[in-house]
Coordinates of C-alpha atoms and ligand atoms in Angstrom, one line a residue:
N19 CA 0.0 0.3 0.0
G20 CA 2.4 2.1 -0.8
T21 CA 1.1 4.5 -3.3
S22 CA 2.2 7.4 -3.9
R23 CA -1.6 10.3 -3.2
D24 CA -0.8 14.1 -2.8
R25 CA -3.5 14.0 0.0
L26 CA -2.1 13.3 3.7
R27 CA -3.8 11.2 6.1
I28 CA -4.0 11.3 9.6
A29 CA -5.2 8.4 12.4
I30 CA -6.6 9.8 15.1
Q31 CA -9.0 8.4 18.6
K32 CA -12.6 8.6 17.5
S33 CA -13.4 8.5 21.1
G34 CA -11.8 8.7 24.5
R35 CA -9.0 10.5 25.8
L36 CA -7.0 11.5 23.0
A37 CA -9.6 12.5 21.0
E38 CA -11.2 16.2 21.5
P39 CA -7.0 17.6 22.1
A40 CA -6.0 16.2 19.1
R41 CA -8.6 17.2 17.3
A42 CA -7.3 21.2 19.0
L43 CA -3.8 20.3 18.3
L44 CA -4.9 19.8 14.0
S45 CA -7.4 23.2 14.1
A46 CA -4.7 25.6 16.3
C47 CA -2.1 23.6 12.8
G48 CA -4.8 25.2 11.2
L49 CA -6.6 22.0 9.4
S50 CA -10.1 22.7 9.4
W51 CA -13.1 19.3 8.1
R52 CA -16.1 19.4 6.3
E53 CA -17.6 18.7 9.7
S54 CA -19.6 15.5 9.8
R55 CA -20.6 13.8 13.6
D56 CA -20.3 10.5 12.8
K57 CA -18.2 9.7 9.8
L58 CA -15.0 7.8 10.4
F59 CA -13.3 9.9 7.3
C60 CA -13.6 14.2 7.4
Y61 CA -12.3 14.5 4.0
G62 CA -9.8 18.2 4.7
E63 CA -10.8 21.4 3.7
S64 CA -8.0 24.7 4.2
L65 CA -5.2 21.8 3.0
P66 CA -5.2 18.3 2.0
V67 CA -4.9 16.7 4.7
D68 CA -8.5 14.6 5.5
L69 CA -9.0 12.7 9.5
L70 CA -9.2 9.2 9.6
L71 CA -10.7 8.1 12.6
V72 CA -10.5 5.2 14.1
R73 CA -8.7 3.1 17.2
D74 CA -5.5 4.1 19.0
D75 CA -4.6 0.7 18.7
D76 CA -4.9 0.1 15.4
I77 CA -2.5 4.1 14.3
P78 CA 0.4 2.1 15.0
G79 CA -1.0 -0.5 12.3
L80 CA -2.6 1.7 10.1
I81 CA 0.5 4.3 9.7
A82 CA 3.3 0.6 9.8
D83 CA 1.2 -0.4 6.1
G84 CA 0.6 2.7 4.7
V85 CA -2.7 3.3 5.1
C86 CA -2.5 6.6 7.5
D87 CA 1.1 9.3 7.2
F88 CA 0.9 9.9 10.2
G89 CA -1.1 9.6 13.3
V90 CA -1.9 10.9 16.9
V91 CA -2.0 7.6 19.5
G92 CA 0.1 7.3 22.8
R93 CA 3.6 6.1 22.9
N94 CA 1.6 3.5 25.0
E95 CA 0.7 2.1 22.4
L96 CA 2.9 3.2 19.9
N97 CA 5.9 0.8 22.1
E98 CA 3.3 -1.9 22.3
Q99 CA 3.0 -2.6 18.6
A100 CA 6.6 -1.9 18.5
G101 CA 7.6 -4.3 20.3
A102 CA 5.6 -7.5 19.7
R103 CA 6.3 -6.1 15.8
Q104 CA 10.5 -6.4 16.7
S105 CA 9.8 -10.4 18.8
I106 CA 8.4 -11.5 15.6
G107 CA 10.7 -10.4 13.1
L108 CA 9.5 -7.6 11.8
P109 CA 10.4 -3.5 11.1
A110 CA 8.9 -1.1 13.6
A111 CA 7.9 1.0 10.3
Y112 CA 6.6 3.9 12.4
Q113 CA 9.0 6.0 14.4
E114 CA 7.3 8.8 17.5
L115 CA 8.4 12.2 15.8
R116 CA 6.9 14.4 18.4
A117 CA 5.4 14.4 22.6
L118 CA 2.8 16.3 22.5
G119 CA 2.4 17.6 26.1
F120 CA -0.3 16.1 26.7
G121 CA -3.0 12.6 27.5
G122 CA 0.1 11.8 30.0
C123 CA 0.5 9.1 32.1
R124 CA 2.6 6.0 33.3
L125 CA 2.4 2.1 32.7
M126 CA 3.1 1.3 35.5
L127 CA 3.4 -2.4 37.4
A128 CA 1.0 -2.7 40.7
V129 CA 0.5 -4.4 43.3
P130 CA -2.6 -5.4 45.8
E131 CA -2.6 -2.6 48.9
A132 CA -2.2 -5.5 52.1
W133 CA 1.9 -6.0 49.9
Q134 CA 4.9 -5.2 50.8
W135 CA 6.4 -4.2 47.5
S136 CA 10.0 -4.9 47.7
G137 CA 11.6 -4.4 44.3
P138 CA 11.7 -6.3 41.4
E139 CA 13.1 -9.5 42.5
Q140 CA 10.0 -9.8 44.4
L141 CA 9.0 -10.8 41.3
Q142 CA 9.9 -14.1 39.6
G143 CA 7.7 -16.6 39.8
T144 CA 4.1 -14.6 39.5
R145 CA 1.2 -14.4 37.1
I146 CA 1.2 -10.6 35.4
A147 CA -2.3 -9.2 34.2
T148 CA -1.7 -6.8 30.8
S149 CA -2.5 -5.9 27.7
Y150 CA 1.2 -4.8 27.2
P151 CA 2.7 -8.2 27.4
A152 CA 5.7 -6.6 25.0
I153 CA 7.1 -3.5 27.0
L154 CA 5.9 -6.1 30.2
A155 CA 8.0 -9.0 29.0
Q156 CA 10.7 -6.9 27.7
W157 CA 11.5 -4.8 30.6
L158 CA 10.8 -8.7 32.6
Q159 CA 14.3 -9.5 30.6
E160 CA 15.7 -6.5 31.4
Q161 CA 15.7 -7.1 35.6
G162 CA 16.0 -10.7 35.0
V163 CA 12.8 -12.1 36.5
Q164 CA 11.3 -14.8 35.5
A165 CA 7.4 -14.3 35.4
S166 CA 4.1 -15.6 33.6
V167 CA 2.7 -12.3 31.2
V168 CA -1.2 -13.3 31.5
E169 CA -2.9 -11.1 28.7
L170 CA -6.3 -9.0 29.1
S171 CA -7.1 -6.7 26.6
G172 CA -9.2 -5.1 28.8
S173 CA -10.5 -5.4 32.5
V174 CA -6.7 -5.9 33.8
E175 CA -7.8 -3.9 37.5
I176 CA -10.4 -7.5 37.7
A177 CA -7.4 -9.8 37.8
P178 CA -6.1 -10.3 41.1
K179 CA -9.2 -10.5 42.4
L180 CA -10.5 -13.5 40.0
G181 CA -6.9 -15.1 40.5
T182 CA -6.0 -14.9 36.7
A183 CA -2.7 -13.0 38.2
D184 CA -1.0 -11.7 41.0
L185 CA -0.8 -8.6 40.1
I186 CA -1.8 -6.0 37.1
C187 CA 1.1 -4.0 34.4
D188 CA -1.7 -0.7 33.7
L189 CA -1.5 2.4 33.1
V190 CA -1.6 4.5 35.4
S191 CA -3.5 8.4 35.1
S192 CA -5.5 9.1 38.1
G193 CA -4.6 6.3 40.4
A194 CA -8.0 6.1 40.6
T195 CA -9.4 3.0 38.6
L196 CA -6.2 0.8 41.2
A197 CA -7.9 2.7 44.1
A198 CA -10.7 1.7 43.5
N199 CA -9.7 -2.2 43.0
Q200 CA -7.1 -2.0 45.8
L201 CA -4.6 -2.2 44.0
K202 CA -1.1 0.3 44.7
P203 CA 1.1 1.5 42.1
V204 CA 4.7 0.5 42.9
Q205 CA 7.4 0.8 40.0
T206 CA 6.9 2.7 36.8
L207 CA 7.5 1.3 33.8
L208 CA 6.8 3.5 31.1
E209 CA 6.6 7.8 31.1
S210 CA 3.1 7.8 28.6
E211 CA 1.5 10.9 26.3
A212 CA 0.1 11.6 23.4
V213 CA 2.7 12.0 20.3
L214 CA 2.5 12.1 16.3
A215 CA 3.4 9.0 15.4
G216 CA 5.0 9.2 11.6
P217 CA 7.2 6.6 9.0
V218 CA 10.9 5.5 9.1
R219 CA 10.0 5.5 5.1
R220 CA 10.4 9.5 3.5
F221 CA 7.9 11.0 1.5
E222 CA 8.0 10.7 -2.4
D223 CA 5.5 12.8 -3.2
Q224 CA 3.4 15.6 -2.9
R225 CA 2.8 14.4 0.4
A226 CA 6.7 15.4 1.5
Q227 CA 5.9 19.0 1.6
L228 CA 2.8 18.5 3.4
A229 CA 5.3 16.6 5.7
A230 CA 7.4 19.7 6.1
M231 CA 4.7 22.8 6.3
L232 CA 2.2 20.5 9.3
L233 CA 5.8 19.6 11.2
R234 CA 6.7 23.3 11.0
R235 CA 3.4 24.5 12.2
M236 CA 2.8 21.3 14.5
D237 CA 6.4 22.8 16.1
G238 CA 4.8 26.4 16.9
V239 CA 1.4 25.3 18.1
L240 CA 3.5 23.5 20.8
K241 CA 6.3 25.7 21.4
L242 CA 3.4 28.8 22.9
K243 CA 2.3 25.8 24.4
D244 CA 5.2 25.6 26.7
Ligands
PRP14 C1 -6.7 3.4 31.0 C2 -6.0 2.1 32.0 C3 -6.8 2.1 33.6 C4 -7.5 3.4 33.2 C5 -6.4 4.6 33.9 O1 -7.8 2.2 30.4 O2 -6.3 0.5 31.2 O3 -8.2 1.7 33.1 O4 -7.5 4.0 32.2 O5 -6.7 5.6 34.5 P1 -6.8 6.5 36.5 O6 -5.6 6.7 36.8 O7 -7.2 7.2 35.8 O8 -8.1 5.6 36.6 P2 -8.5 4.2 29.5 O9 -9.6 4.5 30.3 O10 -8.1 4.3 28.9 O11 -9.8 2.6 28.5 P3 -8.9 1.0 28.1 O12 -8.6 0.5 29.2 O13 -10.8 0.6 28.0 O14 -8.3 1.0 26.6
ZN15 ZN1 -6.9 1.2 23.3
MG16 MG1 -8.5 0.5 31.4

C-alpha cells in the first residue's frame, strides 16, 4: 500500500481521552474539515489533509501498512506494537516524531494493597496481567526476572481479585481505577503521553511538502504551549 498520494491522511482516536485534544491540536495547526459528526473519514478543507477516526490500537498498524501517514497515539501503544512486531522479526515501520504534551500517564506495576513491595526480584514466579505484554516482557528480561505474562485486552485491574494473576501492569493516570480495585502502584515501566507518529520512510510525492509544513506548524503550536 505504498502508493503515491497527493493528500495526507492522519489517524486519530475516534473517541476517548486523546480524541478531543488531538483534534484541537490539528485545528491549531490550521487544519479544518468538512464537519460530519458520525463519519469516520473527515475530508480536509483548508489543506489536503484528511482525518481518519479509528480505535487508538489500530493507529500503529495503519501507519505501518501505509494506509495513514501520521497518527496521534499514546507512546504506550506505539512502543507495545513496535515491540510485538520486533519479536516476530518485523521492522517497526513507524516512529515517534513529536511528544504532544497531553494524555500523560504511566505504565506501572500495581500490586494488592496488602503487599510489601521490596523491588523487582519479588516478581520471580508471579503471574502479571497486562494489555502490554511486549513492553512488560522486555522489562522483565532487563530485570533478569522470570514471571508469567497473562494477556488481557481490558479490565486488567480485576485479575488479582479473580485469581487469574497476582498483580497487574497497566496505565495509571489519576490512580482512581487502581484505588477502586484495592491495588497500589509500585513501579513505573514507561512514562507515556500522546505523540505524533509517522513513517520511517520518506515521502516521495506531494506528501513530503505537506508533511514538512504540518510539522513546522505543529512545532510552532507546541512551543506556544510550554
Ligand atoms: C486506562 C487504564 C486504566 C485507566 C486508568 O484505561 O487501562 O483502566 O485508564 O486511569 P485512572 O488512573 O485515571 O483511573 P482507559 O480508560 O484508557 O481505557 P481502556 O483500558 O479501555 O483502553
Ligand atoms: Zn485502546
Ligand atoms: Mg482501562
